PDB file of C-alpha atoms in Angstrom:
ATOM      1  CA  UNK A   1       0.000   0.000   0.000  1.00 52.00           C
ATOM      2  CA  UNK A   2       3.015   2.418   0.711  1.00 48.00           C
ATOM      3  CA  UNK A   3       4.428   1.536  -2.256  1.00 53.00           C
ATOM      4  CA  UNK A   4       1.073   2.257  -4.262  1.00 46.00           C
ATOM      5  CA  UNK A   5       0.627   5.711  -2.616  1.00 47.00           C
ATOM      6  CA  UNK A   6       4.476   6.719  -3.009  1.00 46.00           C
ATOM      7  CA  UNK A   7       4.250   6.146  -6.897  1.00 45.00           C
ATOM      8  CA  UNK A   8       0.541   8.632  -6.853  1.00 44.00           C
ATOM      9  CA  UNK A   9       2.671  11.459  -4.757  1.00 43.00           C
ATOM     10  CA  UNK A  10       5.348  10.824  -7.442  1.00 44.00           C
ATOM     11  CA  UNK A  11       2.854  11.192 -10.551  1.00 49.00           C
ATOM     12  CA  UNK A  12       1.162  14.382  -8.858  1.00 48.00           C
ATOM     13  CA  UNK A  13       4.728  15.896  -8.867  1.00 44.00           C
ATOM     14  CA  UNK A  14       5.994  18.415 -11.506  1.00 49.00           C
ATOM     15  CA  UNK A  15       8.064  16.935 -14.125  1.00 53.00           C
ATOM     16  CA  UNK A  16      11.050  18.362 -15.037  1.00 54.00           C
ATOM     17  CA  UNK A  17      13.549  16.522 -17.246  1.00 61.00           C
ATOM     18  CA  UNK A  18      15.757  18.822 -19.669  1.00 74.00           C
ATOM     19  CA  UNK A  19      19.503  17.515 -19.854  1.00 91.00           C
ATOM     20  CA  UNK A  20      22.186  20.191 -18.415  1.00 97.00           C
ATOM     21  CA  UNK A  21      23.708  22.271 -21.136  1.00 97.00           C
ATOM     22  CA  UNK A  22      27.122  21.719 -21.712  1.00 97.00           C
ATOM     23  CA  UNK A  23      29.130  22.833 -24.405  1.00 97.00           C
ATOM     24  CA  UNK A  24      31.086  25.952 -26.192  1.00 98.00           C
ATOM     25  CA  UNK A  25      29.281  29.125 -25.849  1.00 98.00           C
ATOM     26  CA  UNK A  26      27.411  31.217 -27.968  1.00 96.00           C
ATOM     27  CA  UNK A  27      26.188  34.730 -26.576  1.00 96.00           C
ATOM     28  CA  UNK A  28      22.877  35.838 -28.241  1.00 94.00           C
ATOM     29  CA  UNK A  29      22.387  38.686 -25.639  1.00 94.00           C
ATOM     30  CA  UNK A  30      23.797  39.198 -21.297  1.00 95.00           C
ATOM     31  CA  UNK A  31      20.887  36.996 -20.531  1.00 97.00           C
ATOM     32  CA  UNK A  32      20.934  34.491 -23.266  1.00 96.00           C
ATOM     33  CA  UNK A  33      23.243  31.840 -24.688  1.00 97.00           C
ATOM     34  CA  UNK A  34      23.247  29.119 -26.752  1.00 97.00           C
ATOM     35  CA  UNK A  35      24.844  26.621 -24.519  1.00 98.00           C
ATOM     36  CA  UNK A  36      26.410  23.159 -27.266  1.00 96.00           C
ATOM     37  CA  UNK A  37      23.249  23.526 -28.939  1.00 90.00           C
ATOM     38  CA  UNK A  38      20.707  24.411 -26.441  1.00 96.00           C
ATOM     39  CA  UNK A  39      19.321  27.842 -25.873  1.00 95.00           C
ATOM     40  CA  UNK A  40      19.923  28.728 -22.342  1.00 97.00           C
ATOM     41  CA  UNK A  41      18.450  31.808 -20.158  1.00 97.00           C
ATOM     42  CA  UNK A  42      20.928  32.365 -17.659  1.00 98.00           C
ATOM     43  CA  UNK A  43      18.927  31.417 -13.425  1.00 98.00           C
ATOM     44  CA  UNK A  44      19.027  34.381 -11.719  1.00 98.00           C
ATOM     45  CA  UNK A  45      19.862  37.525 -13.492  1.00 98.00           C
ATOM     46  CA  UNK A  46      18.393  40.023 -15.436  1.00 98.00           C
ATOM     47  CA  UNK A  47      20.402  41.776 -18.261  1.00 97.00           C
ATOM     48  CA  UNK A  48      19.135  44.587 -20.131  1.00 95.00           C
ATOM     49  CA  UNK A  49      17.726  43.877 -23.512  1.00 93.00           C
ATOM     50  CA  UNK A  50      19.395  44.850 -26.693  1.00 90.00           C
ATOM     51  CA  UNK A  51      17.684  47.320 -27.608  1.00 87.00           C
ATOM     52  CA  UNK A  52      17.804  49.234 -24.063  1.00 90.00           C
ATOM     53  CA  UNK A  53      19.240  52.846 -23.409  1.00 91.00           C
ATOM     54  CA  UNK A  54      20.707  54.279 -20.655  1.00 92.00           C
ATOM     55  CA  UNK A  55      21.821  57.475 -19.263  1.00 91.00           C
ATOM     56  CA  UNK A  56      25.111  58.760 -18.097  1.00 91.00           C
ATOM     57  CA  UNK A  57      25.254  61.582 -15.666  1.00 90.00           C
ATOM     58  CA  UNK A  58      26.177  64.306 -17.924  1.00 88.00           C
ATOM     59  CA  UNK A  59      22.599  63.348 -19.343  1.00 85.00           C
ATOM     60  CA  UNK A  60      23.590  61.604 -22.821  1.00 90.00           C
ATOM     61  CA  UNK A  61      21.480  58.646 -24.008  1.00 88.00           C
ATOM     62  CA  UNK A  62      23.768  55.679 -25.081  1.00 92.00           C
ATOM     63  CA  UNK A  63      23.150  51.896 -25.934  1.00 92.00           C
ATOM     64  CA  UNK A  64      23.657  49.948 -22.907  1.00 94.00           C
ATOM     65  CA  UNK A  65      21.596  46.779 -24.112  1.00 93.00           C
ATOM     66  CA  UNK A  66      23.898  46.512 -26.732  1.00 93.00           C
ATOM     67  CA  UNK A  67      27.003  47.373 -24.985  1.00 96.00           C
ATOM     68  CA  UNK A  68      26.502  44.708 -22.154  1.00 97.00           C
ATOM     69  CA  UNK A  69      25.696  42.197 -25.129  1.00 95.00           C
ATOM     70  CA  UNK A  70      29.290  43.087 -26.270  1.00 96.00           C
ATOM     71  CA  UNK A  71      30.956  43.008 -22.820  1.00 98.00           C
ATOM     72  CA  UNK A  72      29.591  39.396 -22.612  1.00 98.00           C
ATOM     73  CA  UNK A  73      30.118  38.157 -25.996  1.00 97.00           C
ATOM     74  CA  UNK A  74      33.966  39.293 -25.473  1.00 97.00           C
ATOM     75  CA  UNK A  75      34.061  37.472 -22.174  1.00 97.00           C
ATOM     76  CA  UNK A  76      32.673  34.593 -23.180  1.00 98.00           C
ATOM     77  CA  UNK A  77      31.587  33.729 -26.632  1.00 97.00           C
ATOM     78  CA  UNK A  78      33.248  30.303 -27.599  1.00 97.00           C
ATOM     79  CA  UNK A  79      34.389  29.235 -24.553  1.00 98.00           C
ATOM     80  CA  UNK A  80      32.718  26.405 -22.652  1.00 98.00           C
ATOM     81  CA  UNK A  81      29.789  26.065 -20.218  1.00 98.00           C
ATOM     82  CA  UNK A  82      29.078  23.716 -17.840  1.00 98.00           C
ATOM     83  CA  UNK A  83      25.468  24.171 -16.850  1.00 98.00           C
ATOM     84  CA  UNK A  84      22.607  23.053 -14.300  1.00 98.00           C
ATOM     85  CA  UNK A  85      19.409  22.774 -15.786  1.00 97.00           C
ATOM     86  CA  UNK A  86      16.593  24.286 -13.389  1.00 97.00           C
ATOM     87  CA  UNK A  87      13.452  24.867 -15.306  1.00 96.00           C
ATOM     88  CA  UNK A  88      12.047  26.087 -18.631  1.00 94.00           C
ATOM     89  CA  UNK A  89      11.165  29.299 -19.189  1.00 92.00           C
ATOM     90  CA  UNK A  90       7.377  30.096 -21.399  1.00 87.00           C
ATOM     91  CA  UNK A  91      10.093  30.474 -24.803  1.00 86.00           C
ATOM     92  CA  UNK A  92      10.953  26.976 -24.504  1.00 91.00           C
ATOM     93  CA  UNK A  93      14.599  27.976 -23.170  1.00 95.00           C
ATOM     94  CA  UNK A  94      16.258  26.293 -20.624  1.00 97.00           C
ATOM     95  CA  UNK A  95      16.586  28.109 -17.201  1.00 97.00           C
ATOM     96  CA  UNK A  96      20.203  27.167 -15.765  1.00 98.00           C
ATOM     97  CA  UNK A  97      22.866  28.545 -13.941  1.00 98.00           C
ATOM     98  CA  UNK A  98      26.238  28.372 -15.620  1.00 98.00           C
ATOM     99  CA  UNK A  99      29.896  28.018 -14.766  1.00 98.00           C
ATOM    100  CA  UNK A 100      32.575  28.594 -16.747  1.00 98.00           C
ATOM    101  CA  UNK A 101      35.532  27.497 -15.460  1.00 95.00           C
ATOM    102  CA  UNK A 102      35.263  27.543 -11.911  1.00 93.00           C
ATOM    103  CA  UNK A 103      33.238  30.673 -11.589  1.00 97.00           C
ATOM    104  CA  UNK A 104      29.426  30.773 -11.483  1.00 98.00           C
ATOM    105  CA  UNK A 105      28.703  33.297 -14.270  1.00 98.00           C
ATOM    106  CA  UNK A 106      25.786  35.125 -13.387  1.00 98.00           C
ATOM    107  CA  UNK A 107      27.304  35.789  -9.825  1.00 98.00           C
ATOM    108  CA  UNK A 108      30.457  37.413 -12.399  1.00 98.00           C
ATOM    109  CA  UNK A 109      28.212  39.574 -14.466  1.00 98.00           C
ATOM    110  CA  UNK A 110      26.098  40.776 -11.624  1.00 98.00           C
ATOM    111  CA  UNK A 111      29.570  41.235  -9.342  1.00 98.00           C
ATOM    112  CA  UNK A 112      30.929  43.079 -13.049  1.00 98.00           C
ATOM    113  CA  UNK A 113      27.483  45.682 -13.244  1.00 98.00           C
ATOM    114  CA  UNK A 114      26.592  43.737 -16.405  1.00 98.00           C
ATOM    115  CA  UNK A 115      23.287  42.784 -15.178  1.00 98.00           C
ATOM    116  CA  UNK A 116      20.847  42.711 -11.851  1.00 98.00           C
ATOM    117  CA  UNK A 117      20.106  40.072  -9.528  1.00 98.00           C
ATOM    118  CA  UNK A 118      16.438  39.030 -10.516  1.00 98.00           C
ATOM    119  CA  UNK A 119      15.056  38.805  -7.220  1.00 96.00           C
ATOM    120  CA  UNK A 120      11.876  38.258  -8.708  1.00 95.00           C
ATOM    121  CA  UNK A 121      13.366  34.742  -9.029  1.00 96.00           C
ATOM    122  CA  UNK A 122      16.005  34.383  -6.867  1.00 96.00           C
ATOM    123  CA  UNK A 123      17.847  36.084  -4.311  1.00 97.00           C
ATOM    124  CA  UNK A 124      21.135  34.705  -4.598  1.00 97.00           C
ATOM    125  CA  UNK A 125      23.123  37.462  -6.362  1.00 98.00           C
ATOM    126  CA  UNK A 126      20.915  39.971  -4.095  1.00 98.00           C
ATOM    127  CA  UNK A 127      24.347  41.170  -2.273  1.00 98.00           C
ATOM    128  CA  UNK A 128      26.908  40.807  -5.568  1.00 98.00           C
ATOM    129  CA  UNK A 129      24.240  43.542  -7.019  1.00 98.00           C
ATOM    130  CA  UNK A 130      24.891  45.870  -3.966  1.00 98.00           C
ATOM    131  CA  UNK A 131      28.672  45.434  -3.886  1.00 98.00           C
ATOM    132  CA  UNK A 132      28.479  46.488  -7.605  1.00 98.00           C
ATOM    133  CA  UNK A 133      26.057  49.415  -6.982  1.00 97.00           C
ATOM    134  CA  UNK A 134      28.467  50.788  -4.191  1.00 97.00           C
ATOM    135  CA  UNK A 135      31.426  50.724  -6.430  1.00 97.00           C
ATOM    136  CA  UNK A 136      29.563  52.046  -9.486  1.00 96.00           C
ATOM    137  CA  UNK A 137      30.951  48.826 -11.616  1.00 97.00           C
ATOM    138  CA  UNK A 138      29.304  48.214 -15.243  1.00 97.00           C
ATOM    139  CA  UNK A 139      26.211  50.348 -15.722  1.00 97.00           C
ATOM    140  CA  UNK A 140      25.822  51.350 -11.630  1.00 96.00           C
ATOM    141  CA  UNK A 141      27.573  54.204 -12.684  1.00 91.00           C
ATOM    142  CA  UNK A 142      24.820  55.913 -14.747  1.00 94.00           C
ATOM    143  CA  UNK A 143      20.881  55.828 -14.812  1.00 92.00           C
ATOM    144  CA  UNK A 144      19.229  52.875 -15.966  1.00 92.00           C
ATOM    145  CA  UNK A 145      15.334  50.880 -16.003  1.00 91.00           C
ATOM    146  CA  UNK A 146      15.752  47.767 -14.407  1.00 94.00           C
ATOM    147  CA  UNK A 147      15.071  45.308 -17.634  1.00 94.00           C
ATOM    148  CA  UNK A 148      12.246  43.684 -16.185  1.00 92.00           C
ATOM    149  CA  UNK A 149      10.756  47.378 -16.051  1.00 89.00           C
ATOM    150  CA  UNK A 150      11.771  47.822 -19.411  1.00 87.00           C
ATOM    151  CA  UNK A 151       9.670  45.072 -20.841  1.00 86.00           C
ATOM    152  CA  UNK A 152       6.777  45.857 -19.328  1.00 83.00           C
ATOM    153  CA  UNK A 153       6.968  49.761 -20.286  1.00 77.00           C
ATOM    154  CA  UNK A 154       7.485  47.882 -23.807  1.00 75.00           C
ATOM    155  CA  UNK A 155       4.621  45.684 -23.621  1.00 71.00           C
ATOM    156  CA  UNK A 156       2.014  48.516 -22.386  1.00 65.00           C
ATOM    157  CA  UNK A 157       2.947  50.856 -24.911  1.00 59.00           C
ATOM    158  CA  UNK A 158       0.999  51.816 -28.198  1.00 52.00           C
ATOM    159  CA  UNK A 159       2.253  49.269 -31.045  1.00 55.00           C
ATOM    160  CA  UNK A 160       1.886  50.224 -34.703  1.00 55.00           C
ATOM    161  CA  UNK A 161      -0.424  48.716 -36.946  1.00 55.00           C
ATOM    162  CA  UNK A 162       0.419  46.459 -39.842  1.00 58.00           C
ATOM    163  CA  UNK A 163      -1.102  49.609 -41.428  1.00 57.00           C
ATOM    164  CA  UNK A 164       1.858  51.642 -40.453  1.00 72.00           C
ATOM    165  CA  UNK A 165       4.477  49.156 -40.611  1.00 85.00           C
ATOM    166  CA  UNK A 166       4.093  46.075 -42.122  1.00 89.00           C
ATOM    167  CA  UNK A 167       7.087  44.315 -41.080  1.00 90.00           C
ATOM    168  CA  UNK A 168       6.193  41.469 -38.071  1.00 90.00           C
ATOM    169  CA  UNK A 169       8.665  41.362 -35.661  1.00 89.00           C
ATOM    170  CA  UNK A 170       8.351  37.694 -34.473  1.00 88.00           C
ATOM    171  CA  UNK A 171       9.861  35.956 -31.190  1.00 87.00           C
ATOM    172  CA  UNK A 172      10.030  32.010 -31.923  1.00 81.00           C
ATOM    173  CA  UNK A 173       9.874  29.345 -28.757  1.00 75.00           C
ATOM    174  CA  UNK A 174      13.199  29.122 -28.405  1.00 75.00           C
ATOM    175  CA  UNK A 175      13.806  33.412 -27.924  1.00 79.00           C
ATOM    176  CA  UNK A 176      14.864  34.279 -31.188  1.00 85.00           C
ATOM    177  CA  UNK A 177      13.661  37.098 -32.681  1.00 89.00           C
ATOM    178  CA  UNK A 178      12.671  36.799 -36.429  1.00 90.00           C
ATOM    179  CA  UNK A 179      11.322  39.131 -38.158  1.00 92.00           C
ATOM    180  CA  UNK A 180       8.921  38.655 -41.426  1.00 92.00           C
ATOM    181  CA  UNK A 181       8.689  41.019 -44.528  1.00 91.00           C
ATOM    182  CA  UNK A 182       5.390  40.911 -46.833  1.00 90.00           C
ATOM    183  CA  UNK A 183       6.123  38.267 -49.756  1.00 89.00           C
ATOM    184  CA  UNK A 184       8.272  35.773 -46.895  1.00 90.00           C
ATOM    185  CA  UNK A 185       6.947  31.965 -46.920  1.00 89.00           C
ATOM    186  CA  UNK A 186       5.180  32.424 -43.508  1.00 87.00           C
ATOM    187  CA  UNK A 187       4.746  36.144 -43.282  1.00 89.00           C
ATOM    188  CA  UNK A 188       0.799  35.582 -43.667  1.00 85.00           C
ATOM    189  CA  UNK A 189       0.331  33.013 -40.929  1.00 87.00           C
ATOM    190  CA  UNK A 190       2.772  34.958 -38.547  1.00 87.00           C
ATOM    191  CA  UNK A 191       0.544  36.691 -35.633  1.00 86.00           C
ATOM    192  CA  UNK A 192       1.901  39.337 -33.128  1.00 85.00           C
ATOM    193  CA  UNK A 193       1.813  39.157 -29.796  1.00 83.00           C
ATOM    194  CA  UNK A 194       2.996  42.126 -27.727  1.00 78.00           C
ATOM    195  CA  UNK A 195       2.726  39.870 -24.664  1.00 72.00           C
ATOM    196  CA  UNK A 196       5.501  37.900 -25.769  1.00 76.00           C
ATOM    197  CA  UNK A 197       7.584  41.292 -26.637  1.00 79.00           C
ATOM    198  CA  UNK A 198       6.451  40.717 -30.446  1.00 85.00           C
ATOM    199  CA  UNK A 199       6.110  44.294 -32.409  1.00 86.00           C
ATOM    200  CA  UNK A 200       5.557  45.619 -36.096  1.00 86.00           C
ATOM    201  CA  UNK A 201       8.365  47.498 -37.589  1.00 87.00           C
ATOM    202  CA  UNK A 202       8.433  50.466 -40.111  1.00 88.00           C
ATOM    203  CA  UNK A 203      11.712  49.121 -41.776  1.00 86.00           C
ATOM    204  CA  UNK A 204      14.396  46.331 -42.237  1.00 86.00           C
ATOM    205  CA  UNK A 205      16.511  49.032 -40.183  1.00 84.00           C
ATOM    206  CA  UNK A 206      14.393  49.502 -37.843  1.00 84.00           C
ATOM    207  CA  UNK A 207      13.792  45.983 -37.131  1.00 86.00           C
ATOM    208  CA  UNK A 208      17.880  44.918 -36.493  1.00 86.00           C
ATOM    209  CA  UNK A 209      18.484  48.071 -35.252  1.00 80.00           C
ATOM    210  CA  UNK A 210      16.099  46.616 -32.258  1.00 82.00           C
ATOM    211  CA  UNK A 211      18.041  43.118 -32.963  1.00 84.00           C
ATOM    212  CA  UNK A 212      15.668  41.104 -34.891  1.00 87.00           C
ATOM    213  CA  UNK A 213      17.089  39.106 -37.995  1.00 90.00           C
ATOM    214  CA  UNK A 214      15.384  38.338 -41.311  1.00 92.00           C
ATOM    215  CA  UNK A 215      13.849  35.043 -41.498  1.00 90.00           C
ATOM    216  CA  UNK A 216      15.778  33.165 -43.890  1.00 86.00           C
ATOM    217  CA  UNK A 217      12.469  32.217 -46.189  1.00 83.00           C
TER     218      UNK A 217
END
């Protein structure tokens, strides 16, 4: 009878079963790397996006999204990752917390000012955040929207119509953003959702600029 009840408690309990990422490195943005094949979104931090500005104290706008995507692409791009997997995230990437060498990455880039503790989450870079913010490492140093903040602002704001830009700025399961000109194999059947962080764009330009790539057909 134990036995019998033991293997219920076991089928009521969340399943969980992706393999650990391990493998060479590819950065797609601070957050988000390709991991020997597998997309990975780094446990516990929050980088800002690619397309996110921030603001330096003498008041000039520059592209910190795309700047920290740099700083970690430098630091790491093509070396190897040896990775616990944790969950999934609702892209279809694997949540995981990553060491490269002997060092626990995301504890580096938070300790570095390259991205924020997502307490949201976790709290376990809460004090490598506030080291970082005393000593105005990284991007502590100027004025910033936590990313998180930045999504939603995103999200909530007015989106053009396919009216005013026809280009459809897709985000597939696994993160990537794709975006779809008119005349593309699956432009038509392509729907936005700016849930998901999925937007219409007024040009090609426009649309990397924001770093989306074409869809190949």
């Amino acid at each position: 009878m134990l036995r019998v009840c033991a293997v219920f408690v076991l089928c009521l309990l969340p399943q969980f079963a992706a393999a650990d990422p391990n493998g060479r490195i590819r950065v797609i943005d601070g957050d988000t790397w390709d991991v020997g094949g597998d997309r990975v979104r780094l446990f516990g931090i929050d980088a800002p996006e690619v397309d996110q500005t921030c603001q330096r104290p003498n008041g000039e706008v520059w592209a910190c999204g795309q700047w920290v995507s740099q700083q970690v692409r430098k630091q790491y791009d093509g070396k190897s990752a040896s990775c616990t997997a944790l969950d999934t995230d609702r892209y279809g990437r694997i949540v995981a917390r990553c060491a490269v060498g002997r060092e626990d990455a995301g504890r580096v880039m938070v300790s570095d000012g390259l991205a924020f503790a997502y307490r949201k989450y976790s709290m376990d870079y809460d004090l490598d955040e506030k080291a970082a913010a005393v000593n105005g490492r990284g991007l502590h140093g100027d004025q910033f929207q936590r990313p998180a903040q930045f999504r939603a602002a995103k999200r909530s704001a007015v989106q053009p119509s396919r009216q005013d830009c026809p280009i459809k700025g897709n985000v597939s399961s696994k993160g990537t953003r794709i975006y779809h000109v008119p005349g593309q194999e699956h432009y038509g059947k392509t729907r936005i959702n700016p849930s998901k962080g999925e937007r219409w764009f007024c040009s090609e330009a426009e649309a990397q600029q924001a770093g989306w790539r074409r869809a190949r057909r």
